[in-house]
Amino acid sequence: MKSKISKILITVGLLICVGSLSIKGYSKYLENKSTKSFEEKIDKNAKESKEDDFTNVKAGDEIAIINIPSIKLNTVVVESIEKQYLNHYVCHFENTAMPGEYGNFSLAGHSSYRYNEVFNELHKINLDDEIIIKTLNNEFTYVVKDIFEVNPEDTFVLDQDNEIKELTIVTCTNKGKDRLIVKAEIVEDKNNK
């Protein structure tokens, strides 16, 4: 009898592990597929130099690639922080600035093993590290100016200041109890006007 129960418990444990790994693998597959697809669109548009048009962006649309060389992150950014997108991608908070625009271009992503772990290494980022945002037609470089933690209710980090072009990244820390915030400002040069 004990042998049967042991076998059942081992089987259930293995099924849970396989199920968890399958979910993680599927999430990573979706992320990689979307990143590659958007990078191909960027390459296709490279010949055309024009302004980005975000007027018809819908929830789930790919809007950019975020590249943080210091933590070896390169992944797609999609519109909307709805759960169905946030579980798989870096997401753009609707009604915040778009890449390269005046205001606060605000992003969120998971840093847990339960969902997509895209920002698992974000805690290793340093002041003055570069964050590169590639859209279909432009590339914007931001430099990290502040790193801090807040409570989940502290939404002031998303406030818009239309005098500057800034980037805010929000992710969980402390097992989801707090939020790690990374603030960056755009580097103004001939490509980032």
mmCIF file of C-alpha atoms in Angstrom:
data_model
loop_
_atom_site.group_PDB
_atom_site.id
_atom_site.type_symbol
_atom_site.label_atom_id
_atom_site.label_comp_id
_atom_site.label_asym_id
_atom_site.label_seq_id
_atom_site.Cartn_x
_atom_site.Cartn_y
_atom_site.Cartn_z
ATOM 1 C CA MET A 1 0.000 0.000 0.000
ATOM 2 C CA LYS A 2 2.775 2.461 0.933
ATOM 3 C CA SER A 3 4.534 1.568 -2.302
ATOM 4 C CA LYS A 4 1.434 2.466 -4.335
ATOM 5 C CA ILE A 5 0.994 5.805 -2.551
ATOM 6 C CA SER A 6 4.673 6.606 -3.056
ATOM 7 C CA LYS A 7 4.408 5.875 -6.774
ATOM 8 C CA ILE A 8 1.282 8.022 -7.086
ATOM 9 C CA LEU A 9 2.921 10.934 -5.242
ATOM 10 C CA ILE A 10 6.052 10.679 -7.378
ATOM 11 C CA THR A 11 3.944 10.597 -10.559
ATOM 12 C CA VAL A 12 1.902 13.624 -9.453
ATOM 13 C CA GLY A 13 5.099 15.491 -8.566
ATOM 14 C CA LEU A 14 6.619 14.724 -11.947
ATOM 15 C CA LEU A 15 3.452 15.846 -13.745
ATOM 16 C CA ILE A 16 3.494 19.142 -11.847
ATOM 17 C CA CYS A 17 7.158 19.690 -12.755
ATOM 18 C CA VAL A 18 6.580 18.833 -16.419
ATOM 19 C CA GLY A 19 3.504 21.082 -16.510
ATOM 20 C CA SER A 20 5.400 24.007 -15.000
ATOM 21 C CA LEU A 21 8.300 23.584 -17.398
ATOM 22 C CA SER A 22 5.886 23.363 -20.327
ATOM 23 C CA ILE A 23 4.230 26.646 -19.348
ATOM 24 C CA LYS A 24 7.627 28.359 -18.945
ATOM 25 C CA GLY A 25 8.819 26.938 -22.253
ATOM 26 C CA TYR A 26 5.695 28.123 -24.061
ATOM 27 C CA SER A 27 6.072 31.611 -22.606
ATOM 28 C CA LYS A 28 9.725 31.774 -23.718
ATOM 29 C CA TYR A 29 8.729 30.471 -27.163
ATOM 30 C CA LEU A 30 6.127 33.252 -27.577
ATOM 31 C CA GLU A 31 8.608 35.895 -26.414
ATOM 32 C CA ASN A 32 11.356 34.695 -28.791
ATOM 33 C CA LYS A 33 8.966 34.355 -31.734
ATOM 34 C CA SER A 34 7.614 37.899 -31.278
ATOM 35 C CA THR A 35 11.091 39.361 -30.784
ATOM 36 C CA LYS A 36 12.379 37.740 -33.974
ATOM 37 C CA SER A 37 9.297 38.817 -35.916
ATOM 38 C CA PHE A 38 9.649 42.453 -34.818
ATOM 39 C CA GLU A 39 13.401 42.484 -35.511
ATOM 40 C CA GLU A 40 12.639 41.298 -39.061
ATOM 41 C CA LYS A 41 10.144 44.162 -39.440
ATOM 42 C CA ILE A 42 12.808 46.621 -38.228
ATOM 43 C CA ASP A 43 15.303 45.257 -40.780
ATOM 44 C CA LYS A 44 12.698 45.547 -43.539
ATOM 45 C CA ASN A 45 11.957 49.176 -42.605
ATOM 46 C CA ALA A 46 15.650 50.118 -42.255
ATOM 47 C CA LYS A 47 15.719 51.439 -45.804
ATOM 48 C CA GLU A 48 12.903 53.872 -45.096
ATOM 49 C CA SER A 49 13.621 56.747 -42.738
ATOM 50 C CA LYS A 50 10.332 58.013 -41.379
ATOM 51 C CA GLU A 51 8.632 58.846 -38.130
ATOM 52 C CA ASP A 52 7.020 56.124 -36.061
ATOM 53 C CA ASP A 53 3.227 56.087 -36.147
ATOM 54 C CA PHE A 54 1.672 54.847 -32.935
ATOM 55 C CA THR A 55 -1.847 56.206 -33.604
ATOM 56 C CA ASN A 56 -3.446 52.833 -34.378
ATOM 57 C CA VAL A 57 -1.625 50.702 -31.805
ATOM 58 C CA LYS A 58 -3.864 48.082 -30.191
ATOM 59 C CA ALA A 59 -3.418 45.875 -27.132
ATOM 60 C CA GLY A 60 -0.949 43.101 -27.914
ATOM 61 C CA ASP A 61 0.737 44.914 -30.816
ATOM 62 C CA GLU A 62 4.536 44.785 -30.912
ATOM 63 C CA ILE A 63 5.811 48.368 -30.592
ATOM 64 C CA ALA A 64 9.550 48.069 -29.920
ATOM 65 C CA ILE A 65 12.540 46.000 -28.905
ATOM 66 C CA ILE A 66 14.194 46.721 -25.557
ATOM 67 C CA ASN A 67 17.902 45.987 -25.357
ATOM 68 C CA ILE A 68 19.820 46.304 -22.079
ATOM 69 C CA PRO A 69 23.381 45.188 -22.889
ATOM 70 C CA SER A 70 24.588 45.170 -19.265
ATOM 71 C CA ILE A 71 22.137 42.394 -18.339
ATOM 72 C CA LYS A 72 22.041 40.761 -21.778
ATOM 73 C CA LEU A 73 18.344 41.491 -22.316
ATOM 74 C CA ASN A 74 16.920 41.791 -25.820
ATOM 75 C CA THR A 75 13.182 41.288 -26.153
ATOM 76 C CA VAL A 76 10.010 42.642 -27.692
ATOM 77 C CA VAL A 77 7.744 45.250 -26.056
ATOM 78 C CA VAL A 78 3.995 44.913 -26.591
ATOM 79 C CA GLU A 79 1.184 47.370 -25.976
ATOM 80 C CA SER A 80 -0.983 46.924 -22.841
ATOM 81 C CA ILE A 81 -0.262 45.541 -19.402
ATOM 82 C CA GLU A 82 -3.242 43.186 -19.506
ATOM 83 C CA LYS A 83 -2.437 39.884 -17.813
ATOM 84 C CA GLN A 84 -2.554 37.891 -21.065
ATOM 85 C CA TYR A 85 0.375 39.964 -22.377
ATOM 86 C CA LEU A 86 2.209 40.631 -19.120
ATOM 87 C CA ASN A 87 2.557 36.892 -18.485
ATOM 88 C CA HIS A 88 4.702 36.569 -21.627
ATOM 89 C CA TYR A 89 6.215 39.930 -22.600
ATOM 90 C CA VAL A 90 7.582 43.290 -21.549
ATOM 91 C CA CYS A 91 4.523 45.530 -21.747
ATOM 92 C CA HIS A 92 3.909 49.227 -22.332
ATOM 93 C CA PHE A 93 1.557 51.015 -19.947
ATOM 94 C CA GLU A 94 -1.222 52.445 -22.084
ATOM 95 C CA ASN A 95 -1.656 56.222 -21.890
ATOM 96 C CA THR A 96 2.024 56.831 -21.190
ATOM 97 C CA ALA A 97 4.500 58.284 -23.691
ATOM 98 C CA MET A 98 5.701 56.183 -26.594
ATOM 99 C CA PRO A 99 9.409 55.553 -27.329
ATOM 100 C CA GLY A 100 11.369 58.752 -27.935
ATOM 101 C CA GLU A 101 8.438 61.020 -27.091
ATOM 102 C CA TYR A 102 8.291 63.678 -24.407
ATOM 103 C CA GLY A 103 6.820 62.205 -21.245
ATOM 104 C CA ASN A 104 7.330 58.939 -19.396
ATOM 105 C CA PHE A 105 7.615 55.848 -21.632
ATOM 106 C CA SER A 106 6.615 53.274 -19.003
ATOM 107 C CA LEU A 107 7.159 49.510 -19.176
ATOM 108 C CA ALA A 108 6.377 46.526 -16.958
ATOM 109 C CA GLY A 109 7.491 42.917 -16.967
ATOM 110 C CA HIS A 110 7.737 39.946 -14.657
ATOM 111 C CA SER A 111 10.809 38.933 -12.708
ATOM 112 C CA SER A 112 9.540 35.721 -11.216
ATOM 113 C CA TYR A 113 9.802 32.052 -11.934
ATOM 114 C CA ARG A 114 6.029 31.773 -11.882
ATOM 115 C CA TYR A 115 5.495 33.818 -15.049
ATOM 116 C CA ASN A 116 7.828 35.197 -17.656
ATOM 117 C CA GLU A 117 11.168 35.957 -16.050
ATOM 118 C CA VAL A 118 12.231 38.604 -18.554
ATOM 119 C CA PHE A 119 13.369 41.069 -15.860
ATOM 120 C CA ASN A 120 14.981 38.510 -13.513
ATOM 121 C CA GLU A 121 18.370 40.216 -13.933
ATOM 122 C CA LEU A 122 17.086 43.802 -13.733
ATOM 123 C CA HIS A 123 18.305 44.122 -10.138
ATOM 124 C CA LYS A 124 21.854 43.911 -11.561
ATOM 125 C CA ILE A 125 21.470 47.086 -13.627
ATOM 126 C CA ASN A 126 23.613 50.076 -12.628
ATOM 127 C CA LEU A 127 23.416 53.837 -12.855
ATOM 128 C CA ASP A 128 24.610 55.078 -16.267
ATOM 129 C CA ASP A 129 23.852 51.737 -17.984
ATOM 130 C CA GLU A 130 22.318 52.132 -21.433
ATOM 131 C CA ILE A 131 18.847 50.981 -22.411
ATOM 132 C CA ILE A 132 18.270 50.911 -26.157
ATOM 133 C CA ILE A 133 14.757 51.026 -27.565
ATOM 134 C CA LYS A 134 14.352 50.093 -31.236
ATOM 135 C CA THR A 135 11.096 50.921 -32.982
ATOM 136 C CA LEU A 136 10.222 50.153 -36.590
ATOM 137 C CA ASN A 137 11.895 53.348 -37.764
ATOM 138 C CA ASN A 138 14.090 54.679 -34.965
ATOM 139 C CA GLU A 139 16.501 53.788 -32.203
ATOM 140 C CA PHE A 140 16.549 55.634 -28.872
ATOM 141 C CA THR A 141 19.218 55.381 -26.209
ATOM 142 C CA TYR A 142 18.304 56.019 -22.591
ATOM 143 C CA VAL A 143 20.735 56.155 -19.660
ATOM 144 C CA VAL A 144 19.785 54.870 -16.186
ATOM 145 C CA LYS A 145 19.551 57.743 -13.692
ATOM 146 C CA ASP A 146 17.789 56.181 -10.695
ATOM 147 C CA ILE A 147 17.036 52.738 -9.235
ATOM 148 C CA PHE A 148 14.751 52.280 -6.221
ATOM 149 C CA GLU A 149 11.931 50.218 -4.712
ATOM 150 C CA VAL A 150 8.350 51.243 -3.988
ATOM 151 C CA ASN A 151 5.117 49.697 -2.753
ATOM 152 C CA PRO A 152 2.764 48.394 -5.468
ATOM 153 C CA GLU A 153 0.360 51.275 -4.708
ATOM 154 C CA ASP A 154 3.005 53.922 -5.490
ATOM 155 C CA THR A 155 1.900 54.792 -9.010
ATOM 156 C CA PHE A 156 3.634 58.188 -8.960
ATOM 157 C CA VAL A 157 6.477 56.492 -10.845
ATOM 158 C CA LEU A 158 4.235 56.565 -13.945
ATOM 159 C CA ASP A 159 3.563 60.328 -13.733
ATOM 160 C CA GLN A 160 4.080 62.179 -16.993
ATOM 161 C CA ASP A 161 6.474 65.129 -17.247
ATOM 162 C CA ASN A 162 6.129 66.481 -20.761
ATOM 163 C CA GLU A 163 9.316 68.532 -20.406
ATOM 164 C CA ILE A 164 11.604 65.475 -20.541
ATOM 165 C CA LYS A 165 11.873 62.172 -22.395
ATOM 166 C CA GLU A 166 12.178 59.455 -19.783
ATOM 167 C CA LEU A 167 11.781 55.703 -19.472
ATOM 168 C CA THR A 168 10.448 53.878 -16.424
ATOM 169 C CA ILE A 169 10.684 50.114 -15.952
ATOM 170 C CA VAL A 170 8.546 48.444 -13.270
ATOM 171 C CA THR A 171 9.011 44.864 -12.086
ATOM 172 C CA CYS A 172 8.369 42.850 -8.935
ATOM 173 C CA THR A 173 10.924 42.342 -6.211
ATOM 174 C CA ASN A 174 10.910 40.801 -2.748
ATOM 175 C CA LYS A 175 8.716 37.879 -3.904
ATOM 176 C CA GLY A 176 6.152 40.254 -5.415
ATOM 177 C CA LYS A 177 5.671 42.400 -2.323
ATOM 178 C CA ASP A 178 7.446 45.473 -3.729
ATOM 179 C CA ARG A 179 8.297 46.972 -7.100
ATOM 180 C CA LEU A 180 11.772 47.626 -8.459
ATOM 181 C CA ILE A 181 11.833 50.869 -10.436
ATOM 182 C CA VAL A 182 14.454 51.821 -13.006
ATOM 183 C CA LYS A 183 14.321 55.413 -14.281
ATOM 184 C CA ALA A 184 16.274 56.460 -17.362
ATOM 185 C CA GLU A 185 16.538 59.612 -19.464
ATOM 186 C CA ILE A 186 17.014 59.798 -23.202
ATOM 187 C CA VAL A 187 20.426 60.684 -24.582
ATOM 188 C CA GLU A 188 19.948 63.622 -26.930
ATOM 189 C CA ASP A 189 21.959 63.364 -30.119
ATOM 190 C CA LYS A 190 21.309 63.478 -33.850
ATOM 191 C CA ASN A 191 19.259 60.248 -33.658
ATOM 192 C CA ASN A 192 17.337 61.087 -30.470
ATOM 193 C CA LYS A 193 15.752 64.467 -31.145
#
